[in-house]
Short mmCIF file of C-alpha atoms in Angstrom, two decimals:
data_model
loop_
_atom_site.label_atom_id
_atom_site.label_comp_id
_atom_site.label_asym_id
_atom_site.label_seq_id
_atom_site.Cartn_x
_atom_site.Cartn_y
_atom_site.Cartn_z
CA MET A 11 -128.37 24.69 104.60
CA ALA A 12 -125.71 27.19 103.51
CA ALA A 13 -125.12 25.29 100.29
CA GLU A 14 -128.86 25.23 99.59
CA ALA A 15 -129.16 28.97 100.24
CA THR A 16 -126.22 29.63 97.91
CA HIS A 17 -127.79 27.49 95.22
CA THR A 18 -131.10 29.35 95.63
CA GLY A 19 -129.27 32.68 95.39
CA LEU A 20 -127.54 31.59 92.19
CA ARG A 21 -130.90 30.69 90.68
CA ALA A 22 -132.45 33.97 91.85
CA ARG A 23 -129.71 36.12 90.38
CA PRO A 24 -130.07 34.84 86.80
CA LEU A 25 -133.84 35.19 87.10
CA GLY A 26 -133.51 38.77 88.36
CA SER A 27 -130.99 39.55 85.63
CA LEU A 28 -133.34 38.13 83.02
CA LEU A 29 -136.24 40.24 84.28
CA ARG A 30 -134.08 43.39 84.26
CA ARG A 31 -132.93 42.62 80.73
CA CYS A 32 -136.55 42.14 79.62
CA ALA A 33 -137.43 45.50 81.17
CA ASP A 34 -134.46 47.13 79.40
CA TYR A 35 -135.69 45.96 76.00
CA SER A 36 -139.41 46.45 76.65
CA LEU A 37 -139.51 49.92 75.08
CA PRO A 38 -137.63 48.92 71.88
CA LEU A 39 -140.05 45.98 71.59
CA CYS A 40 -142.99 48.39 71.99
CA MET A 41 -141.51 50.61 69.25
CA VAL A 42 -141.01 47.75 66.79
CA CYS A 43 -144.48 46.32 67.39
CA THR A 44 -146.14 49.74 67.15
CA LEU A 45 -144.44 50.36 63.82
CA ALA A 46 -145.56 46.92 62.64
CA VAL A 47 -149.15 47.86 63.48
CA ILE A 48 -149.07 51.35 61.95
CA VAL A 49 -146.95 50.73 58.87
CA GLY A 50 -147.42 47.00 58.27
CA ASP A 51 -151.07 46.82 59.42
CA LEU A 52 -150.11 43.80 61.57
CA ASP A 53 -152.88 43.51 64.17
CA ALA A 54 -151.13 40.57 65.86
CA ALA A 55 -148.45 43.01 67.11
CA ARG A 56 -150.91 45.15 69.08
CA TRP A 57 -150.90 43.13 72.29
CA PRO A 58 -147.12 42.63 72.40
CA ALA A 59 -146.75 46.41 72.06
CA ARG A 60 -149.28 47.07 74.84
CA LEU A 61 -147.74 44.53 77.22
CA ALA A 62 -144.20 45.79 76.51
CA LEU A 63 -145.34 49.33 77.32
CA VAL A 64 -146.86 48.22 80.65
CA VAL A 65 -143.60 46.43 81.55
CA TYR A 66 -141.59 49.57 80.72
CA LEU A 67 -143.85 51.85 82.81
CA ALA A 68 -143.70 49.45 85.76
CA ALA A 69 -139.89 49.21 85.54
CA GLN A 70 -139.53 53.03 85.45
CA TRP A 71 -142.14 53.81 88.12
CA ARG A 72 -139.72 54.61 90.95
CA ARG A 73 -137.82 57.11 88.80
CA GLN A 74 -140.88 59.01 87.56
CA SER A 75 -141.60 62.62 88.50
CA PRO A 76 -144.63 63.44 90.70
CA LEU A 77 -146.48 64.87 87.68
CA ALA A 78 -145.88 61.73 85.65
CA ARG A 79 -147.00 59.47 88.49
CA GLY A 80 -150.11 61.56 89.09
CA LEU A 81 -151.00 61.45 85.42
CA LEU A 82 -150.51 57.68 85.20
CA LEU A 83 -152.57 57.09 88.37
CA THR A 84 -155.35 59.34 87.02
CA GLY A 85 -155.38 57.36 83.78
CA LEU A 86 -155.43 54.08 85.70
CA ALA A 87 -158.35 55.24 87.88
CA LEU A 88 -160.32 56.41 84.83
CA ALA A 89 -159.61 53.14 83.02
CA PHE A 90 -160.84 51.19 86.05
CA GLY A 91 -164.02 53.28 86.19
CA ILE A 92 -164.69 52.69 82.49
CA ALA A 93 -164.01 48.98 82.87
CA VAL A 94 -166.63 48.78 85.64
CA LEU A 95 -169.28 51.19 84.36
CA HIS A 96 -169.06 51.24 80.56
CA THR A 97 -171.17 48.81 78.54
CA ARG A 98 -168.34 48.01 76.08
CA PRO A 99 -165.08 48.96 77.78
CA ALA A 100 -162.68 46.66 75.88
CA PRO A 101 -162.51 48.58 72.54
CA LEU A 102 -162.20 51.90 74.36
CA LEU A 103 -159.37 50.72 76.62
CA ALA A 104 -157.55 49.01 73.75
CA HIS A 105 -157.70 52.18 71.64
CA ALA A 106 -156.39 54.24 74.57
CA LEU A 107 -153.46 51.84 75.03
CA ASP A 108 -152.67 52.06 71.33
CA ARG A 109 -152.51 55.87 71.61
CA PHE A 110 -150.12 55.48 74.54
CA CYS A 111 -147.92 53.15 72.48
CA PHE A 112 -147.84 55.59 69.57
CA PHE A 113 -146.71 58.54 71.70
CA ALA A 114 -144.17 56.39 73.57
CA THR A 115 -142.71 55.38 70.22
CA PHE A 116 -142.69 58.98 69.00
CA VAL A 117 -140.84 60.28 72.07
CA SER A 118 -138.34 57.41 71.85
CA ALA A 119 -137.69 58.07 68.17
CA LEU A 120 -136.79 61.69 68.93
CA GLY A 121 -134.83 60.56 71.98
CA MET A 122 -132.54 58.46 69.78
CA LEU A 123 -131.67 61.59 67.80
CA ARG A 124 -130.84 63.36 71.05
CA ILE A 125 -128.47 60.54 72.07
CA ALA A 126 -126.58 60.83 68.78
CA ALA A 127 -126.49 64.63 68.99
CA MET A 128 -125.13 64.82 72.52
CA ARG A 129 -122.19 62.61 71.49
CA SER A 130 -121.37 64.76 68.44
CA ARG A 131 -118.33 67.05 68.27
CA LEU A 132 -120.17 69.12 65.64
CA ILE A 133 -122.86 69.97 68.20
CA ARG A 134 -120.30 71.21 70.73
CA GLU A 135 -118.40 73.27 68.14
CA SER A 136 -121.63 74.81 66.82
CA GLY A 137 -122.79 75.69 70.32
CA GLN A 138 -119.51 77.40 71.15
CA ALA A 139 -119.71 79.44 67.95
CA LEU A 140 -123.22 80.62 68.85
CA VAL A 141 -122.68 81.69 72.46
CA ARG A 142 -119.44 83.59 71.72
CA GLN A 143 -120.93 86.05 69.23
CA ARG A 144 -120.71 89.80 69.77
CA PRO A 145 -123.56 91.46 71.74
CA THR A 146 -124.96 93.27 68.68
CA ARG A 147 -125.85 90.01 66.94
CA ARG A 148 -125.84 87.59 69.86
CA TYR A 149 -129.62 87.56 70.43
CA PRO A 150 -130.80 86.67 66.90
CA ILE A 151 -128.04 84.10 66.36
CA LEU A 152 -128.44 82.47 69.80
CA ALA A 153 -132.27 82.46 69.68
CA LEU A 154 -132.45 81.04 66.15
CA GLY A 155 -129.65 78.59 66.93
CA THR A 156 -131.44 77.34 70.04
CA GLY A 157 -134.65 76.90 68.06
CA LEU A 158 -132.86 74.96 65.34
CA PHE A 159 -130.89 72.83 67.80
CA GLY A 160 -134.13 72.18 69.67
CA ILE A 161 -135.54 70.41 66.61
CA ILE A 162 -132.84 67.73 66.89
CA VAL A 163 -131.58 67.84 70.50
CA ASN A 164 -134.90 68.84 72.09
CA ILE A 165 -134.60 70.07 75.68
CA GLY A 166 -130.98 68.89 75.81
CA VAL A 167 -130.04 72.07 73.94
CA LEU A 168 -130.67 74.09 77.12
CA SER A 169 -128.17 72.11 79.18
CA LEU A 170 -125.66 72.18 76.33
CA PHE A 171 -125.88 75.91 75.58
CA GLY A 172 -126.31 76.81 79.25
CA ALA A 173 -123.04 75.11 80.17
CA LEU A 174 -121.27 76.87 77.29
CA ILE A 175 -122.68 80.24 78.39
CA LYS A 176 -121.52 79.71 81.98
CA ARG A 177 -118.05 78.76 80.75
CA SER A 178 -117.64 81.70 78.33
CA ASN A 179 -119.30 84.37 80.51
CA SER A 180 -116.57 84.56 83.16
CA LEU A 181 -115.81 87.48 85.43
CA ARG A 182 -112.54 87.93 83.53
CA ALA A 183 -114.41 88.20 80.21
CA ALA A 184 -116.58 90.91 81.84
CA GLY A 185 -113.48 92.93 82.76
CA GLY A 186 -113.88 92.11 86.45
CA HIS A 187 -117.33 93.78 86.65
CA GLU A 188 -119.93 91.51 88.23
CA TRP A 189 -122.89 93.54 86.98
CA VAL A 190 -121.63 93.18 83.41
CA ARG A 191 -121.35 89.40 83.83
CA GLU A 192 -124.87 89.19 85.31
CA THR A 193 -126.34 91.34 82.53
CA ARG A 194 -124.73 89.18 79.86
CA GLU A 195 -125.96 86.03 81.58
CA ARG A 196 -129.54 87.32 81.77
CA ARG A 197 -129.60 88.37 78.11
CA MET A 198 -128.10 85.11 76.84
CA MET A 199 -130.31 82.90 79.02
CA LEU A 200 -133.42 84.77 77.86
CA ALA A 201 -132.32 84.52 74.23
CA MET A 202 -131.95 80.77 74.75
CA LEU A 203 -135.36 80.48 76.48
CA ARG A 204 -137.21 82.51 73.84
CA GLY A 205 -135.44 80.64 71.05
CA PHE A 206 -136.49 77.28 72.49
CA ALA A 207 -140.09 78.56 72.70
CA LEU A 208 -140.01 78.78 68.89
CA VAL A 209 -139.75 74.98 68.59
CA PRO A 210 -143.48 74.22 69.11
CA LEU A 211 -144.31 76.94 66.58
CA THR A 212 -141.89 76.02 63.83
CA SER A 213 -140.65 72.43 64.09
CA PRO A 214 -142.36 69.71 62.02
CA LEU A 215 -140.68 67.13 64.29
CA SER A 216 -141.92 68.53 67.61
CA ILE A 217 -144.13 66.77 70.13
CA THR A 218 -146.55 69.68 69.72
CA MET A 219 -146.98 68.87 66.04
CA ALA A 220 -147.44 65.16 66.80
CA VAL A 221 -150.23 65.91 69.29
CA ILE A 222 -152.02 68.29 66.91
CA LEU A 223 -151.73 66.20 63.73
CA SER A 224 -152.68 62.96 65.49
CA ASN A 225 -155.80 64.59 66.95
CA MET A 226 -156.64 66.57 63.80
CA PRO A 227 -155.93 64.03 61.04
CA ALA A 228 -157.50 66.20 58.34
CA LEU A 229 -154.59 68.66 58.71
CA THR A 230 -151.02 68.34 57.45
CA TRP A 231 -147.85 70.24 58.23
CA PHE A 232 -148.22 72.08 54.92
CA ASP A 233 -151.68 73.31 56.00
CA ILE A 234 -150.36 74.64 59.31
CA ALA A 235 -146.95 76.00 58.24
CA PRO A 236 -148.23 79.16 56.43
CA VAL A 237 -149.76 80.26 59.75
CA ALA A 238 -147.34 78.69 62.25
CA LEU A 239 -144.14 80.09 60.73
CA PRO A 240 -145.34 83.74 60.74
CA THR A 241 -146.49 83.18 64.33
CA GLY A 242 -142.98 82.04 65.22
CA ALA A 243 -141.55 85.05 63.39
CA LEU A 244 -143.81 87.33 65.47
CA VAL A 245 -142.54 85.81 68.74
CA PHE A 246 -138.93 86.00 67.54
CA GLY A 247 -139.30 89.64 66.47
CA LEU A 248 -140.84 90.65 69.81
CA GLY A 249 -138.03 88.90 71.67
CA TRP A 250 -135.36 90.67 69.65
CA LEU A 251 -137.13 94.02 70.22
CA PHE A 252 -137.28 93.42 73.97
CA ASP A 253 -133.61 92.46 74.09
CA TRP A 254 -132.72 95.69 72.28
CA LEU A 255 -134.93 97.84 74.53
CA GLN A 256 -133.54 96.27 77.70
CA ARG A 257 -129.90 96.48 76.68
CA PRO A 258 -127.68 98.30 79.20
CA ALA A 259 -126.72 101.89 78.50
CA PRO A 260 -123.14 102.43 77.29
CA SER A 261 -120.94 102.48 80.40
CA GLY A 262 -117.64 103.66 78.93
CA LEU A 263 -115.89 100.68 80.50
CA ALA A 264 -113.00 99.14 78.61
CA LEU A 265 -114.11 95.53 78.33
CA PRO A 266 -112.00 92.81 76.71
CA GLU A 267 -113.26 92.11 73.18
CA ALA A 268 -112.77 88.57 71.97
CA GLU A 269 -112.96 87.91 68.25
CA ALA A 270 -116.25 86.29 67.26
CA PRO A 271 -115.67 82.68 66.15
CA SER A 272 -116.59 81.44 62.70
CA LEU A 273 -120.15 80.22 62.18
CA ALA A 274 -118.94 77.49 59.80
CA PRO A 275 -119.69 74.65 62.32
CA PHE A 276 -123.20 76.02 62.76
CA GLY A 277 -123.61 76.07 58.98
CA ARG A 278 -122.70 72.38 58.86
CA PHE A 279 -125.23 71.68 61.61
CA VAL A 280 -127.92 73.54 59.64
CA MET A 281 -127.24 71.23 56.69
CA LEU A 282 -127.42 68.18 58.98
CA ALA A 283 -130.72 69.30 60.51
CA GLY A 284 -132.06 70.02 57.03
CA ALA A 285 -131.03 66.57 55.84
CA ILE A 286 -132.81 64.87 58.77
CA THR A 287 -135.95 66.96 58.25
CA CYS A 288 -135.94 66.24 54.50
CA THR A 289 -135.57 62.54 55.30
CA VAL A 290 -138.71 62.70 57.42
CA PHE A 291 -140.66 64.46 54.66
CA GLY A 292 -139.23 62.03 52.07
CA VAL A 293 -140.37 59.00 54.08
CA ALA A 294 -143.83 60.59 54.45
CA ALA A 295 -144.08 61.25 50.70
CA ILE A 296 -142.72 57.88 49.52
CA GLY A 297 -144.72 55.87 52.04
CA GLY A 298 -147.89 57.92 51.72
CA ILE A 299 -148.02 58.27 55.52
CA GLY A 300 -148.55 61.16 57.90
CA LEU A 301 -145.68 63.23 59.25
CA PRO A 302 -145.84 61.87 62.85
CA VAL A 303 -145.62 58.30 61.51
CA ALA A 304 -142.72 59.26 59.24
CA VAL A 305 -140.88 60.55 62.33
CA LEU A 306 -141.15 57.06 63.86
CA ILE A 307 -139.22 55.63 60.91
CA ALA A 308 -136.86 58.37 59.78
CA CYS A 309 -135.57 59.64 63.13
CA PRO A 310 -134.28 56.30 64.51
CA LEU A 311 -132.66 55.53 61.13
CA SER A 312 -131.04 58.98 61.02
CA ALA A 313 -129.87 58.64 64.63
CA PHE A 314 -128.35 55.21 63.98
CA ALA A 315 -126.57 56.47 60.85
CA TRP A 316 -125.24 59.46 62.81
CA LEU A 317 -123.98 57.19 65.61
CA ALA A 318 -122.36 54.88 63.05
CA LEU A 319 -120.48 57.82 61.51
CA GLN A 320 -119.24 58.84 64.94
CA ARG A 321 -118.11 55.27 65.75
CA ARG A 322 -116.42 54.97 62.33
CA ARG A 323 -114.26 58.00 63.02
CA LEU A 324 -113.23 56.46 66.35
CA GLY A 325 -112.17 53.05 65.04
CA GLY A 326 -112.52 52.79 61.28
CA GLY A 327 -114.85 50.49 59.36
CA THR A 328 -118.49 51.32 58.81
CA GLY A 329 -119.22 51.95 62.50
CA VAL A 330 -122.51 50.05 62.21
CA GLY A 331 -121.48 47.23 64.53
CA ARG A 332 -120.13 49.59 67.20
CA ALA A 333 -123.26 51.76 67.00
CA ALA A 334 -125.45 48.66 67.49
CA LEU A 335 -123.27 47.55 70.40
CA LEU A 336 -123.59 50.99 72.01
CA LEU A 337 -127.39 50.87 71.82
CA SER A 338 -127.46 47.30 73.12
CA ARG A 339 -125.16 47.87 76.08
CA HIS A 340 -126.74 51.13 77.18
CA ALA A 341 -130.39 50.34 76.41
CA ARG A 342 -131.44 50.92 80.02
CA LEU A 343 -129.91 54.42 80.12
CA ILE A 344 -130.83 55.41 76.56
CA PHE A 345 -134.49 54.40 76.71
CA GLY A 346 -134.91 55.08 80.42
CA ALA A 347 -133.92 58.74 79.90
CA ASN A 348 -137.23 59.36 78.12
CA ARG A 349 -139.41 57.97 80.94
CA ILE A 350 -140.95 61.29 82.07
CA GLU A 351 -141.74 62.51 78.56
CA ILE A 352 -143.22 59.12 77.69
CA ALA A 353 -145.38 59.05 80.82
CA VAL A 354 -146.62 62.62 80.38
CA LEU A 355 -147.19 62.61 76.62
CA GLY A 356 -148.41 59.02 76.43
CA GLY A 357 -150.52 59.40 79.56
CA SER A 358 -152.13 62.53 78.11
CA GLY A 359 -152.96 60.69 74.90
CA PHE A 360 -154.34 57.81 76.96
CA LEU A 361 -156.55 60.16 79.00
CA GLY A 362 -157.74 62.00 75.90
CA ALA A 363 -158.68 58.72 74.19
CA LEU A 364 -160.70 57.67 77.25
CA VAL A 365 -162.42 61.01 77.88
CA ALA A 366 -163.32 62.05 74.31
CA PRO A 367 -165.94 59.30 73.65
CA LEU A 368 -167.65 60.15 76.96
CA VAL A 369 -168.30 63.77 75.97
CA ASP A 370 -171.35 64.79 73.96
CA THR A 371 -169.47 67.02 71.51
CA GLU A 372 -172.65 68.13 69.74
CA ARG A 373 -174.14 69.47 72.97
CA LEU A 374 -170.82 71.03 73.93
CA GLY A 375 -170.75 72.83 70.57
CA ASP A 376 -174.23 74.22 71.21
CA LEU A 377 -173.15 75.42 74.67
CA LEU A 378 -170.09 77.16 73.23
CA LEU A 379 -172.17 78.89 70.59
CA ALA A 380 -174.74 79.97 73.17
CA SER A 381 -172.05 81.33 75.48
CA GLY A 382 -170.41 83.36 72.70
CA LEU A 383 -167.23 81.27 72.72
CA HIS A 384 -167.07 80.64 69.01
CA GLY A 385 -164.92 81.81 66.14
CA PRO A 386 -161.76 83.74 67.11
CA ALA A 387 -162.91 83.98 70.75
CA ALA A 388 -162.79 80.18 71.03
CA ALA A 389 -159.21 80.11 69.71
CA VAL A 390 -158.01 82.80 72.13
CA THR A 391 -159.81 81.08 75.03
CA ALA A 392 -158.19 77.74 74.20
CA MET A 393 -154.76 79.41 74.18
CA LEU A 394 -155.36 81.14 77.50
CA VAL A 395 -156.77 78.02 79.17
CA VAL A 396 -153.72 75.91 78.27
CA THR A 397 -151.38 78.71 79.40
CA ALA A 398 -153.27 79.25 82.66
CA PHE A 399 -153.20 75.57 83.63
CA ALA A 400 -149.46 75.52 82.91
CA GLN A 401 -149.03 78.06 85.73
CA ILE A 402 -150.13 75.42 88.25
CA GLY A 403 -147.93 72.71 86.79
CA LEU A 404 -150.25 71.02 84.28
CA ASN A 405 -148.26 70.28 81.15
CA PRO A 406 -149.70 71.66 77.86
CA ILE A 407 -149.61 68.09 76.53
CA VAL A 408 -152.41 67.23 78.95
CA THR A 409 -154.66 70.25 78.40
CA ALA A 410 -154.13 70.46 74.63
CA THR A 411 -154.89 66.75 74.20
CA LEU A 412 -158.07 67.02 76.26
CA ILE A 413 -159.21 70.17 74.43
CA LEU A 414 -158.71 68.51 71.05
CA GLY A 415 -160.43 65.38 72.33
CA VAL A 416 -163.60 66.98 73.67
CA LEU A 417 -164.14 69.95 71.34
CA PRO A 418 -166.59 69.46 68.48
CA GLU A 419 -165.45 69.92 64.89
CA PRO A 420 -163.98 73.46 64.75
CA ALA A 421 -166.19 74.43 61.80
CA THR A 422 -169.33 73.87 63.92
CA ILE A 423 -168.21 76.65 66.28
CA GLY A 424 -167.14 78.99 63.48
CA LEU A 425 -163.43 78.27 63.77
CA HIS A 426 -160.99 77.21 61.09
CA PRO A 427 -159.03 74.12 62.25
CA VAL A 428 -155.71 75.74 61.32
CA VAL A 429 -156.52 78.68 63.63
CA LEU A 430 -157.24 76.25 66.49
CA ALA A 431 -153.95 74.49 65.78
CA ALA A 432 -152.11 77.84 65.82
CA ALA A 433 -153.79 78.73 69.14
CA LEU A 434 -152.60 75.53 70.80
CA MET A 435 -149.10 75.87 69.38
CA SER A 436 -149.00 79.45 70.70
CA ALA A 437 -150.17 78.23 74.10
CA TRP A 438 -147.31 75.74 74.15
CA ALA A 439 -144.81 78.53 73.48
CA LEU A 440 -146.37 80.82 76.12
CA SER A 441 -146.29 78.02 78.69
CA MET A 442 -142.57 77.56 78.09
CA LEU A 443 -142.03 81.28 78.58
CA SER A 444 -144.09 81.66 81.74
CA SER A 445 -144.64 78.51 83.79
CA PRO A 446 -142.30 78.08 86.78
CA PHE A 447 -142.98 74.32 86.75
CA THR A 448 -141.69 73.36 83.31
CA ALA A 449 -138.51 71.35 82.80
CA VAL A 450 -137.23 74.32 80.78
CA MET A 451 -137.41 76.64 83.79
CA LEU A 452 -135.95 74.05 86.15
CA ILE A 453 -132.90 73.74 83.89
CA LEU A 454 -132.46 77.53 83.66
CA SER A 455 -132.87 77.83 87.43
CA GLY A 456 -130.11 75.29 87.98
CA LEU A 457 -127.83 77.12 85.55
CA THR A 458 -128.35 80.61 86.95
CA GLY A 459 -128.88 79.87 90.65
CA ARG A 460 -132.11 81.89 90.59
CA SER A 461 -135.62 80.69 91.37
CA THR A 462 -137.93 79.74 88.53
CA TYR A 463 -140.29 82.53 89.65
CA ALA A 464 -137.52 85.12 89.32
CA ILE A 465 -136.78 83.98 85.76
CA THR A 466 -140.40 83.73 84.63
CA TRP A 467 -141.73 86.95 86.12
CA ARG A 468 -138.84 89.24 87.03
CA TRP A 469 -136.74 88.54 83.94
CA ASN A 470 -139.37 87.52 81.40
CA GLY A 471 -142.72 88.74 82.77
CA ALA A 472 -143.14 91.87 80.65
CA PHE A 473 -142.19 90.00 77.49
CA PHE A 474 -144.65 87.20 78.29
CA LEU A 475 -147.54 89.63 78.86
CA LEU A 476 -146.84 91.58 75.66
CA THR A 477 -146.49 88.36 73.66
CA THR A 478 -149.78 87.04 75.06
CA VAL A 479 -151.58 90.19 73.94
CA ALA A 480 -149.87 90.15 70.54
CA LEU A 481 -150.72 86.48 69.93
CA SER A 482 -154.33 87.05 71.00
CA LEU A 483 -154.70 89.87 68.48
CA TRP A 484 -152.96 87.73 65.84
CA LEU A 485 -155.39 84.84 66.44
CA ILE A 486 -158.38 87.18 66.24
CA ALA A 487 -157.11 88.51 62.91
CA LEU A 488 -156.54 84.97 61.61
CA GLY A 489 -160.01 83.91 62.79
CA LEU A 490 -161.65 86.79 60.95
CA VAL A 491 -159.75 86.11 57.73
CA MET A 492 -159.87 82.28 57.79
CA THR A 493 -163.57 81.59 58.24
CA PRO A 494 -164.44 77.92 57.63
CA ALA A 495 -167.08 76.94 55.09
CA GLY A 496 -170.39 76.22 56.70
CA ALA A 497 -169.57 78.17 59.87
CA PRO A 498 -172.57 79.31 61.89
CA GLY A 499 -173.47 82.92 61.52
#
């Protein structure tokens, strides 16, 4: 009996190991198959991508956040309802799964860049150079640096810079004065927060841009940039003004002055970020594909090349083999780290794809016109709705996707599509600045030891309110200037 049980256990272990290994590689398989469908027009790869995604979500279920689980269960319930009640549910469900696969692949492509970045000595040196600048120029350099790092490292920049700030902002560096240390911490953390809020407004590689361009295929980054970049400049300028107005009065204390480090490492990082961004645009131009699709190709290739360079410095050779071995051995950790973003972003795309065909957009457009919510008022309302729902924990990915899915063509309600895009990008930034439930605030709370409510409202509340008013006025001005052809009078 004991021998039989041992034999059964030996058979069970290899089977369990095989299943775990399949789960580890399910997301890379989904990525490869999704690319084959999008770039190679290979329809036979659709079902392998869908099944691989389901395996990945099932394997990561226990580690998901409550929001991610709730979103996935809502999507599952809606899919079940459509399967039972809709006359032709199969095409609708298949399209929704394909949207999920696309966003899962997009998040994973950016996640590979983050893995390479967090292992880079250049990133650490650049971060140290930014946080150790003198107070007079600390805010602009730290805010812009966080925004630029956020393009490549994403939310990981907050943990990286936050740890460097905690290390450099010691009581000794503040001359033994606790209030000086706390003031410096507040100003640097807010500079970091406001800088990261620039990412959805300025980055062509952001999740925000992927959501907008995939739901508004008539637009390109070059259509949006002339409006989005000045919007980001407005938010940056207001943040710098607030930092200057809230600076402490001269105290006359003799504080130790450390020499500001060279910004040369940051300059090298700027060139690296520029090279990766140019690679994305180059792939889009050469392949004749949209920017979100180009991200799926260029970012994993750039990340692998970056990892190979790091491995080469460690042991010589090209580093390609060691980079491949790193990805293979740590697939579970590398691809599992993106589980919450994949569930939230992909689940939002899934929900939007299911809900949009069920809404009579023509009637909704008539209702909006009759209610007066058209033109600039519609843009401001969309921004405020997304921001308001973020205050109760609903990620902007969800609300923005649903708004884009159910709204009629912007021109039919007197709104230029670029203005609607700018409104949703602004809402994303405002949600980062104000919602106590975002991952951004949770990270800052852990770094400072203060509640998320204290950071959002006590530290940043006045800035958020002023920025909301300023962005509303900015959107109204844009809506009046950028009237679409054929808009209703």
